[in-house]
Coordinates of C-alpha atoms and ligand atoms in Angstrom, one line a residue:
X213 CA 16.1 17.3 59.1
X214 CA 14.0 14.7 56.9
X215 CA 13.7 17.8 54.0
X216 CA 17.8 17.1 54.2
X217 CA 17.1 14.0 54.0
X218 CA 14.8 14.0 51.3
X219 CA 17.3 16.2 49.4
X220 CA 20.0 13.8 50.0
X221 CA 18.7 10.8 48.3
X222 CA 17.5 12.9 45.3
X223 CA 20.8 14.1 44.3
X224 CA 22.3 10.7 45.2
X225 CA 19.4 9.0 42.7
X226 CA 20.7 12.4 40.0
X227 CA 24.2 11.0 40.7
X228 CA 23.6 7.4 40.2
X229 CA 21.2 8.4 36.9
X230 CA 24.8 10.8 35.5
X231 CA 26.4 7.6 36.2
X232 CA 24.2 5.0 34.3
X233 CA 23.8 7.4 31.6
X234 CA 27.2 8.0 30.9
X235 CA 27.4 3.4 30.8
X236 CA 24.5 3.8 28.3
X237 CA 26.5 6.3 26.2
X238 CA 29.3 3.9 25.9
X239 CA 27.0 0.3 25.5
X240 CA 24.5 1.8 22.8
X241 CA 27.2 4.5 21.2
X242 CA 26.4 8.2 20.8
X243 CA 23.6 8.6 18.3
X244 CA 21.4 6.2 20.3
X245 CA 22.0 7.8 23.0
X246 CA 21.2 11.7 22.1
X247 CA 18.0 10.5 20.3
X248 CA 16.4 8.1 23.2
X249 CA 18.7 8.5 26.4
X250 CA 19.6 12.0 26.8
X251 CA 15.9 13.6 26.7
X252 CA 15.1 11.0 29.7
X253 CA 15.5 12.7 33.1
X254 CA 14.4 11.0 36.5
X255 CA 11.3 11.7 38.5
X256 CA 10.0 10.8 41.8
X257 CA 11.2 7.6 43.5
X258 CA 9.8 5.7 46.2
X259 CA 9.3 2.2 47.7
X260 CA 11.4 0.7 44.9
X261 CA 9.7 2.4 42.3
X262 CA 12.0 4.4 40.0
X263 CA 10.1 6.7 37.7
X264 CA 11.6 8.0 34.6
X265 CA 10.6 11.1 32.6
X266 CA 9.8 10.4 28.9
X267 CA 8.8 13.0 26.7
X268 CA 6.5 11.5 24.3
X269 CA 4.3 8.5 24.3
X270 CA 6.1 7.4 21.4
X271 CA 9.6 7.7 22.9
X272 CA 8.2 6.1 26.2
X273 CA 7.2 3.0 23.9
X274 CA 10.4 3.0 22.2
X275 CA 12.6 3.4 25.1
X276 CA 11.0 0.0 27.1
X277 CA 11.4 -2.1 24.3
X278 CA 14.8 -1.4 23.5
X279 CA 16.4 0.1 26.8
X280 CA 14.3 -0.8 29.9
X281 CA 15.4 -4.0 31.1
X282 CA 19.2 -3.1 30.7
X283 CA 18.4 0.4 32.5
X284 CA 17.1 -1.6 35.3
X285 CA 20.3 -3.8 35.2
X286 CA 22.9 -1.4 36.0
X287 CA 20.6 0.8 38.6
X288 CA 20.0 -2.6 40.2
X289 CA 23.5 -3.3 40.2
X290 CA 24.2 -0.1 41.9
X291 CA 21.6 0.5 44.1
X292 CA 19.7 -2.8 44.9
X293 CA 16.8 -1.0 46.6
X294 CA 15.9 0.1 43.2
X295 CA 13.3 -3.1 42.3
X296 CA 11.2 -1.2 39.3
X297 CA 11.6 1.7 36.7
X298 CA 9.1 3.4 35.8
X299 CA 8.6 5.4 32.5
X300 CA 6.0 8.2 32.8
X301 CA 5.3 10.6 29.8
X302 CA 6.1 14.2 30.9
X303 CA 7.0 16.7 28.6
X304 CA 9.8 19.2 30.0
X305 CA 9.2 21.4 27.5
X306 CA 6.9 24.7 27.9
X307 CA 5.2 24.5 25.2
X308 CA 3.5 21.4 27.0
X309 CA -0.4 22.8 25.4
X310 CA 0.9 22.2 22.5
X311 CA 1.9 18.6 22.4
X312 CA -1.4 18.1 24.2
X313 CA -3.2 19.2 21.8
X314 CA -1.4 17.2 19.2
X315 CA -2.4 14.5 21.1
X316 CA -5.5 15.0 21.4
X317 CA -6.0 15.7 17.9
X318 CA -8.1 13.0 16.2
X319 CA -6.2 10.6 13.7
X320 CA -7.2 12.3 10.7
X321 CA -9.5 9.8 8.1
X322 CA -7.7 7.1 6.3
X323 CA -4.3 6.7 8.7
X324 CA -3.6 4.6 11.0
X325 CA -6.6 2.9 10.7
X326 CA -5.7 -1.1 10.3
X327 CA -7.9 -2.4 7.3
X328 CA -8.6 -5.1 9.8
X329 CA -8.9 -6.2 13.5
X330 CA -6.1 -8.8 13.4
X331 CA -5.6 -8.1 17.2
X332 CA -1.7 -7.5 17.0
X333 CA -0.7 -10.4 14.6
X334 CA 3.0 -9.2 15.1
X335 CA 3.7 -9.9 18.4
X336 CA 3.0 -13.5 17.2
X337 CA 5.9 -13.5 14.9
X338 CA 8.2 -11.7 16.9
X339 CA 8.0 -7.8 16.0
X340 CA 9.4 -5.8 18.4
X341 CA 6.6 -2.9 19.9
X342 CA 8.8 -0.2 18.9
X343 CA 8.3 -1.2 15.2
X344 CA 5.0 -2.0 15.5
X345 CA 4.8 1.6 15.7
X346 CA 6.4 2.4 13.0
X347 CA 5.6 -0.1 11.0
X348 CA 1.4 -0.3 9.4
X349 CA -0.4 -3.9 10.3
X350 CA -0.1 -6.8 8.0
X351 CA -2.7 -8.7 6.4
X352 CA -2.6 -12.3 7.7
X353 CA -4.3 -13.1 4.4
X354 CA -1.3 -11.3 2.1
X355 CA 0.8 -14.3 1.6
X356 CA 2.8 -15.7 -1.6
X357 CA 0.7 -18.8 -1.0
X358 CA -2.4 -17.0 -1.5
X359 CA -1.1 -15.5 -4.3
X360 CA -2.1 -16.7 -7.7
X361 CA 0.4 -16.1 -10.3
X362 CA -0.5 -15.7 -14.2
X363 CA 1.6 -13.9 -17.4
X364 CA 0.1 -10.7 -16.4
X365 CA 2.1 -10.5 -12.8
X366 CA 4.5 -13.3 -13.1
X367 CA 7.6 -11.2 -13.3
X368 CA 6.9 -9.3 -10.3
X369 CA 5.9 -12.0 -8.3
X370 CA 9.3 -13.8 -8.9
X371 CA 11.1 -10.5 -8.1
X372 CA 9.0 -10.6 -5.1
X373 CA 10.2 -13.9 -4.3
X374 CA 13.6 -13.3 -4.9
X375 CA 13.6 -10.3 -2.2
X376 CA 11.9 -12.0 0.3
X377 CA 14.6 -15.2 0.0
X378 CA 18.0 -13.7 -0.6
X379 CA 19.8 -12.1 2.7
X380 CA 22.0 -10.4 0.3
X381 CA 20.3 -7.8 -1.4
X382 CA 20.5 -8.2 -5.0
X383 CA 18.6 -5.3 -6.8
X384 CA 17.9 -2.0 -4.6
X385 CA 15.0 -0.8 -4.7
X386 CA 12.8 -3.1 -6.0
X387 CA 10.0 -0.5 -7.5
X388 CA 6.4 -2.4 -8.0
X389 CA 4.1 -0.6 -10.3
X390 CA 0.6 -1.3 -11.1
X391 CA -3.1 -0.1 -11.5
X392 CA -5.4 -0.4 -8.7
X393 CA -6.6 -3.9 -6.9
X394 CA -3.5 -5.4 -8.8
X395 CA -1.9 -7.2 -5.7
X396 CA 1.2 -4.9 -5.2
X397 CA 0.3 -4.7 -1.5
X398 CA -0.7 -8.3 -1.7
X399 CA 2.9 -9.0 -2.5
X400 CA 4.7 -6.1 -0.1
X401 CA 3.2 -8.3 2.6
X402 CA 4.1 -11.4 1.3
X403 CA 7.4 -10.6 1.2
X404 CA 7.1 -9.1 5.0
X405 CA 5.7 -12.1 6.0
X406 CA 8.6 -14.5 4.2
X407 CA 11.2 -12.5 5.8
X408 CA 10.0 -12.6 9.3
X409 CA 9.0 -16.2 9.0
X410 CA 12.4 -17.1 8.0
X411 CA 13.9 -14.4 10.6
X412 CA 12.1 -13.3 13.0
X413 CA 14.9 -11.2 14.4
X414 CA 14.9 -8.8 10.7
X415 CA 13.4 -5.3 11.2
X416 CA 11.0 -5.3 8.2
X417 CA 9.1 -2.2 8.3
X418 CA 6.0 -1.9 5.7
X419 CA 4.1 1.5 5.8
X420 CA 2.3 3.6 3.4
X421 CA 3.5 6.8 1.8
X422 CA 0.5 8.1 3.6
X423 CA 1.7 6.8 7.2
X424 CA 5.2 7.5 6.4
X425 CA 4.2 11.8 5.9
X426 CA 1.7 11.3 8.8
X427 CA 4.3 10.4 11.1
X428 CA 7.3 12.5 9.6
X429 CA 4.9 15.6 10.1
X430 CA 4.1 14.5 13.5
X431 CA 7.9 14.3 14.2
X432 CA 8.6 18.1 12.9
X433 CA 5.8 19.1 15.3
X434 CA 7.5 17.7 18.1
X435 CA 10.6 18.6 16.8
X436 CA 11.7 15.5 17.2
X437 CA 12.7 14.2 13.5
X438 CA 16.4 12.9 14.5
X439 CA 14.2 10.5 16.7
X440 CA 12.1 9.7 13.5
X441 CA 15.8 9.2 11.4
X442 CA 16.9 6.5 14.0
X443 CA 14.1 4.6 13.8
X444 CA 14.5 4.1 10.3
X445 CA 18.1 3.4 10.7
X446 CA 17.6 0.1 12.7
X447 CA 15.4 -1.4 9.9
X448 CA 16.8 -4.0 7.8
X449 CA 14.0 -3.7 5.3
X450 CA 11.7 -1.1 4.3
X451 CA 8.3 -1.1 2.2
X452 CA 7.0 2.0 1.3
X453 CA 3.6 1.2 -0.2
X454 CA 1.6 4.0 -3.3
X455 CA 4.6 6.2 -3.5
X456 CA 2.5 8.6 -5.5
X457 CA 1.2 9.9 -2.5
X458 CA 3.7 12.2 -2.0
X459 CA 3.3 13.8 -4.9
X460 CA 4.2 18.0 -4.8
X461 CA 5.0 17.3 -0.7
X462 CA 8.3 18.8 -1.2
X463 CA 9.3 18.2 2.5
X464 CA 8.3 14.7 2.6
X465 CA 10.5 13.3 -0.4
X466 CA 13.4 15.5 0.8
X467 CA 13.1 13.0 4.3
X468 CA 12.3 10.2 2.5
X469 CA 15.1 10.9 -0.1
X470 CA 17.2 11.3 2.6
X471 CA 16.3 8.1 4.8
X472 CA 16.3 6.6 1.5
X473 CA 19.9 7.1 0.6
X474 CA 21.1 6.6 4.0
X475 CA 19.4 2.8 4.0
X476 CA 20.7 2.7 0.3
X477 CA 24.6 2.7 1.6
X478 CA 24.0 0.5 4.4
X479 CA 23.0 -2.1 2.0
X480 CA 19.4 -2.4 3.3
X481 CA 16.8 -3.5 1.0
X482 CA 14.1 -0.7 0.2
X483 CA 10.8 -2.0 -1.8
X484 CA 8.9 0.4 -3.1
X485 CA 5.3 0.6 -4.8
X486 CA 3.1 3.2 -6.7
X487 CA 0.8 3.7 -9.1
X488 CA 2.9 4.4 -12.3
X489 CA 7.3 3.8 -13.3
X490 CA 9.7 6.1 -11.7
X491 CA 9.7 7.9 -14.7
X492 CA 5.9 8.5 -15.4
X493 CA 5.2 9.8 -11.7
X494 CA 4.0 13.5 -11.8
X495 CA 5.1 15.7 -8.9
X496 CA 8.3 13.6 -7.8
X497 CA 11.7 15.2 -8.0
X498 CA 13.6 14.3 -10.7
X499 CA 16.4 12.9 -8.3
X500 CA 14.0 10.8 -6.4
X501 CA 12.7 9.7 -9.9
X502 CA 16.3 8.2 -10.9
X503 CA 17.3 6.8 -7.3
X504 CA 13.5 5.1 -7.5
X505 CA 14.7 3.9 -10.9
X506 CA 18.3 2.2 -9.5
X507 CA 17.2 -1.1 -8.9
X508 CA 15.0 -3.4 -10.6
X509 CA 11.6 -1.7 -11.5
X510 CA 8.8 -4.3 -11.9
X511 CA 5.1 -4.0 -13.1
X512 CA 1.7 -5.6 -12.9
X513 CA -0.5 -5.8 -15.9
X514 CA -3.7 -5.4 -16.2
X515 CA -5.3 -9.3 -15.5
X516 CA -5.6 -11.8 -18.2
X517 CA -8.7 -14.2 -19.0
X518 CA -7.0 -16.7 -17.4
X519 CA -5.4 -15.3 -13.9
X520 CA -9.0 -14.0 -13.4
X521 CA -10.2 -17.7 -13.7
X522 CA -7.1 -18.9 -11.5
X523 CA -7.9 -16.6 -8.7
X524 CA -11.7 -17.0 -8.7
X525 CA -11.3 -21.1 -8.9
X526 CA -8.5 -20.8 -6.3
X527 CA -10.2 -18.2 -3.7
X528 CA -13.8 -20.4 -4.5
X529 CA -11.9 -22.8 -3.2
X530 CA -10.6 -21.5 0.0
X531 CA -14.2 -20.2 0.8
X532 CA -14.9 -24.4 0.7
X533 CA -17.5 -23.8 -2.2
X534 CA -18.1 -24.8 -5.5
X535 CA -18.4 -22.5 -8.3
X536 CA -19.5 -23.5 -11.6
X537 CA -17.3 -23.4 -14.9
X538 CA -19.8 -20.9 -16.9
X539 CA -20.4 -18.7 -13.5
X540 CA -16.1 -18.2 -13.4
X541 CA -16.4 -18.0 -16.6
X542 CA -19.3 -15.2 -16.8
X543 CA -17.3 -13.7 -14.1
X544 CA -14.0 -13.8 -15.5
X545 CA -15.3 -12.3 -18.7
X546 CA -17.2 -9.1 -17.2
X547 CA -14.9 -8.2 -14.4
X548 CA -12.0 -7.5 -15.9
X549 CA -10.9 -4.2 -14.3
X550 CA -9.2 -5.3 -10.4
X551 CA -9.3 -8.3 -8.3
X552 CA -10.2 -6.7 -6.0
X553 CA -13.9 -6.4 -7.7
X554 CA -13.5 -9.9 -8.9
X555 CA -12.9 -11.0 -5.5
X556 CA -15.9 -8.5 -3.9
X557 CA -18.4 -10.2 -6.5
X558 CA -17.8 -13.5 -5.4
X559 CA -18.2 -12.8 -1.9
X560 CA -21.5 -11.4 -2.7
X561 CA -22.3 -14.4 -4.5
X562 CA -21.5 -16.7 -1.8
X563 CA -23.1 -14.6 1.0
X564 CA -26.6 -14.5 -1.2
X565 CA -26.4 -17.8 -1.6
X566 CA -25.5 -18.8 2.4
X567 CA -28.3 -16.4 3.2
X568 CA -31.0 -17.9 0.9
X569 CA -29.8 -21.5 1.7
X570 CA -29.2 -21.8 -2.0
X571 CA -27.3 -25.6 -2.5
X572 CA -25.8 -24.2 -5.9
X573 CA -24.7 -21.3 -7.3
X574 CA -26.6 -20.9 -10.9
X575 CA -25.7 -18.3 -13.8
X576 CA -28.8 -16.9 -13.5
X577 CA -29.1 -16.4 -9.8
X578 CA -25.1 -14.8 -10.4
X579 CA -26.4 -12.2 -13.1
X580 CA -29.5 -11.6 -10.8
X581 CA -27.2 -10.7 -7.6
X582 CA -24.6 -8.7 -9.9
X583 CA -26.9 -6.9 -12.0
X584 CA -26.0 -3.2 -10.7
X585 CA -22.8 -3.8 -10.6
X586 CA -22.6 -5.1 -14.1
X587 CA -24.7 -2.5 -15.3
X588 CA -22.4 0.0 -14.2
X589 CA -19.5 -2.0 -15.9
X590 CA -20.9 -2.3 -19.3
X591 CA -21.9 1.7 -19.0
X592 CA -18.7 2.5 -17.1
X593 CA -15.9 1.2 -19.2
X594 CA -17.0 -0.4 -22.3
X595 CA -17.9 3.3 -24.5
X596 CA -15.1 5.2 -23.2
X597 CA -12.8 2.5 -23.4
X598 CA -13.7 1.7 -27.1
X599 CA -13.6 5.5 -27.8
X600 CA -9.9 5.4 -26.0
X601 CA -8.3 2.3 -27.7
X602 CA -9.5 3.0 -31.0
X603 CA -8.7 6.7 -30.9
X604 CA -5.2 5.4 -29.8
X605 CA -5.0 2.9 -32.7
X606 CA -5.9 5.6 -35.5
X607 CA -3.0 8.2 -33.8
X608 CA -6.2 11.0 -33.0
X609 CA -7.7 12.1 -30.2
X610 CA -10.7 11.3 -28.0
X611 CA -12.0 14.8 -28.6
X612 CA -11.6 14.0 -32.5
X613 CA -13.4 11.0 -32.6
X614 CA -16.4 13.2 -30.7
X615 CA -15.9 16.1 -33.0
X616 CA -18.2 16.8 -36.0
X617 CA -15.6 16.2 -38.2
X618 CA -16.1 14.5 -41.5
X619 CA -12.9 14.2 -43.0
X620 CA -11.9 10.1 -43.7
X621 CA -8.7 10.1 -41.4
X622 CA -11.4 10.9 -38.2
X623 CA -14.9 9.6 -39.8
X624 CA -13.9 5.9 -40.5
X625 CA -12.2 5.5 -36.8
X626 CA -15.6 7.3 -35.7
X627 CA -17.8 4.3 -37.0
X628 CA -15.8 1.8 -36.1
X629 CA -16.0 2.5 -32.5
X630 CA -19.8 3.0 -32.5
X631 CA -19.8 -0.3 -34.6
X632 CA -17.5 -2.4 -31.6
X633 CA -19.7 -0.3 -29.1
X634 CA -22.9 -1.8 -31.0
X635 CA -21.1 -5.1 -30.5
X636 CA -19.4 -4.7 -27.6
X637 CA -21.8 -3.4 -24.9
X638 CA -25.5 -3.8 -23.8
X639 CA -26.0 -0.3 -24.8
X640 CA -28.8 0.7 -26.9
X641 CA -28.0 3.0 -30.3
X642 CA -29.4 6.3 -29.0
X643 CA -27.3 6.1 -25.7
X644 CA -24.2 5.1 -28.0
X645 CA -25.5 8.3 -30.3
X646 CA -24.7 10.7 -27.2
X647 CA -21.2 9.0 -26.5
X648 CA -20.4 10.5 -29.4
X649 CA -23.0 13.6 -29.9
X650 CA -24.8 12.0 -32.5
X651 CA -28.2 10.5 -33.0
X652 CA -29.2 6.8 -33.2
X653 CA -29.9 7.3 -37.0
X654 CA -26.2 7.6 -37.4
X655 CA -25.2 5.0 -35.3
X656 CA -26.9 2.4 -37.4
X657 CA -26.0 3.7 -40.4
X658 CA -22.0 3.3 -39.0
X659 CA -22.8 0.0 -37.7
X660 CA -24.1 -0.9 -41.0
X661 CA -21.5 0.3 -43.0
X662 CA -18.6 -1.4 -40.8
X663 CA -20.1 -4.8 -41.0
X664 CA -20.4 -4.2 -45.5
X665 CA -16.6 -2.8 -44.9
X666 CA -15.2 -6.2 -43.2
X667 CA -16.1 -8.1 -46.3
X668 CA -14.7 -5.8 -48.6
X669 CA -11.6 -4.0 -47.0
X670 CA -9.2 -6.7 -45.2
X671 CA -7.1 -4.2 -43.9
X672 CA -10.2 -2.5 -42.2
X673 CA -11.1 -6.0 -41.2
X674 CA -8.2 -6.8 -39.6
X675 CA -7.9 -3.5 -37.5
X676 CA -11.3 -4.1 -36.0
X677 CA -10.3 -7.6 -35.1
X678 CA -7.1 -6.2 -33.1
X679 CA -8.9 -3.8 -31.6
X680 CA -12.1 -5.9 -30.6
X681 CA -9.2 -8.7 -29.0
X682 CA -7.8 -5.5 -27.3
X683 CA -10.8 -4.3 -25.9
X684 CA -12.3 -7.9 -25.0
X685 CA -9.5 -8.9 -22.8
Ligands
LIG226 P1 -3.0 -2.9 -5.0 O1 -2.1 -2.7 -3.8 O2 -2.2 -3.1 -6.3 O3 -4.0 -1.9 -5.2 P2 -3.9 -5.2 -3.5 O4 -2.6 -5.9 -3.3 O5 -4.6 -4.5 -2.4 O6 -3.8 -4.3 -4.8 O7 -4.9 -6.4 -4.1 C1 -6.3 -6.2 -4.1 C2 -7.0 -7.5 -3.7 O8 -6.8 -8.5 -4.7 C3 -6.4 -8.1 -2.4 O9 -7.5 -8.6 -1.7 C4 -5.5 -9.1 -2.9 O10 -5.4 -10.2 -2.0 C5 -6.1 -9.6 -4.2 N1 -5.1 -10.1 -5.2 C6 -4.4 -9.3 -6.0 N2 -3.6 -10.0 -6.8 C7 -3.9 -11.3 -6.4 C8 -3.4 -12.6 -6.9 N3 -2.4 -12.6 -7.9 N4 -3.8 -13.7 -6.3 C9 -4.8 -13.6 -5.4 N5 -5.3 -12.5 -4.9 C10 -4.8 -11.3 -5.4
LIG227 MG1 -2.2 -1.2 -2.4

């Protein structure tokens, strides 16, 4: 008799589930529905408690934020005993080990992990949990205020800026390009941060290519993907941060390519960055190449004398200290390859000299603290960037200018380049000598011959002033 019961009210709570699902069908339309609704089915239920059957954590996230509270509506409406739902993660699928073990699988190096422990800075501006998920952590600190702008990076900034402010979307994508430590992430979040400050209620997904493989790989394991498509279909923007990453992954540009297009036509803005111009990225299909290429394709030089001195005055500044005109200066001059460096070897700087209860920061205490990293610049780039640059100037090769070749066309660019690395670098003339598989003997007798050749041959003199401007910025 209470087994009847029992049976009764669990078909009456299957009934009254057919019921609000087919209400959920019509409110949220069809494709919502088969990707979040339809895989739901309903548990257990007792004192009030209505428990709900999710497949995957990720779903079970999804589904609260953007379904819960009008589930609980209608049931309510209908059956007013109902007080809570429930959403329990239970796979109804038999290959149930599987997913497990998925689960359980650590997050393999490098993803997922937040570069730092901003504990949930989105909730604070409004992002919804579901896109949390989807979408990688911002950097607090990655604003355009904090962003100082020079000739080398100017042009993307204000294309930046121009993303971040219209509502219309003017060029689509808007492909960033630069070297390493340039501020291309700097400025995806910038622009996150712009959007969601002046509307918090705009989907603005940021995520690397990294992230964006990570989870489309996890999707095809749970054969989930059309859920992965919807998600993307709800954003209003999306930043896909080092593009290069997917480089020969076949699969994962065909999805992207895909959820690219799709967001293309819809009119949502796509921002896109990577290491190199559509055209110059190796392993990208050539149709991804020309869509990546649509829009407005903007790039960051390499910094300038004077942005380095901007950004070490302005972040001196926002650390509260003073720094020195010849320290920037020193600074400014030596490390010229990322901000990101620049930026390390102040911190160093100011953390020595908090530690040591130093009142100023000298020159000498600066090249004291920064002496193996300088080392390692003068050794690092000066020699192979002089052999580079004036290998590229003469139209020969690096291997040329190397070789034992004695003809004029390869000799004279030869001893030029050990006469700027003479001038150039700290190095000493025998370790120049094996740059170039020589001894020190002919070193000097290069560096002597340049500097008799200035005064005599002003087209020679003129070349090495170029490329000594080249090199020394
Ligand atoms: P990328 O993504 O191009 O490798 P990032 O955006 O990560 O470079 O920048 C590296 C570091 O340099 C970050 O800490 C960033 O804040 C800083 N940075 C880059 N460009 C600027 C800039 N113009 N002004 C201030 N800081 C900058
Ligand atoms: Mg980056």
């Amino acid at each position: 008799m209470a087994e009847e019961a029992i049976k009764k009210k669990d078909n009456s709570v299957q009934d009254e589930w057919g019921q609000i699902c087919s209400q959920l069908k019509m409110e949220f339309g069809e494709t919502a529905f088969d990707s979040w609704l339809k895989p739901l089915s309903v548990g257990t239920y007792s004192n009030g408690v209505m428990n709900i059957c999710v497949p995957t954590a990720f779903m079970k996230n999804w589904v609260i934020t953007h379904y819960s509270d009008r589930i609980h509506k209608i049931w309510e409406h209908k059956n007013p005993s109902v007080k809570k739902i429930n959403f329990v993660v239970q796979t109804n699928h038999s290959d149930s080990s599987l997913l497990k073990k998925i689960s359980s699988t650590p997050t393999p190096q490098g993803l997922y992990v937040p570069q730092f422990n901003a504990t949930s800075s989105f909730n604070d501006y409004g992002l919804k949990d579901g896109f949390m998920q989807l979408s990688a952590p911002l950097n607090p600190a990655y604003t355009f205020d904090s962003f100082v702008v020079g000739k080398t990076n100017e042009f993307a900034c204000a294309a930046a800026k121009k993303v971040a402010e219209s509502r219309n979307v003017s060029f689509n994508p808007l492909f960033l390009y630069s070297g390493v430590g340039l501020g291309k992430t700097h400025l995806m979040h910038a622009i996150a941060w712009h959007i969601k400050q002046q509307d918090p209620s705009r989907n603005v997904i940021y995520l690397s290519a990294e992230q964006f493989l990570f989870k489309f790989v996890k999707a095809l394991r749970y054969k989930d993907t059309a859920a992965f498509k919807e998600q993307f279909r709800a954003v209003d923007v999306l930043m896909v941060d080092d593009v290069q990453f997917m480089s020969n992954k076949e699969s994962t540009q065909e999805e992207f390519f895909y959820t690219f297009n799709s967001l293309i036509e819809e009119g949502r803005q796509i921002i896109i960055s990577a290491d190199k111009s559509p055209t110059d990225l190796e392993g990208i299909e050539s149709r991804l190449k020309s869509r990546l290429s649509g829009g407005l394709v903007a790039d960051i030089h390499p910094t300038d004398f004077d942005l380095r001195m901007g950004i070490l005055n302005y972040k001196a500044q926002q650390m509260g200290i003073t720094l020195p005109e010849k320290v920037a200066e020193f600074l400014a001059q030596k490390i010229t390859t990322n901000i990101r460096e620049l930026e390390g070897s102040l911190r160093r700087i100011v953390a020595h000299t908090q530690l040591l209860s130093r009142n100023e920061i000298t020159l000498d205490m600066t090249q004291d603290i920064l002496k193996d990293m300088l080392r390692s610049i003068d050794r690092k780039t000066t020699i192979d960037e002089i052999q580079k640059k004036v290998a590229e100037y003469f139209n020969i090769s690096v291997k040329e200018l190397q070789s034992s070749r004695r003809a004029r066309t390869v000799a004279r660019p030869r001893q030029i380049a050990m006469y700027l690395a003479k001038q150039l670098t700290s190095r000493s003339l025998p370790e120049i000598g094996r740059k170039f598989d020589r001894d020190h003997t002919t070193v000097m007798h290069a560096v002597r011959k340049v500097e008799g050749l200035i005064g005599e041959d002003a087209a020679l003199a003129e070349s090495v002033n170029v490329l000594r401007r080249a090199l020394e910025n």
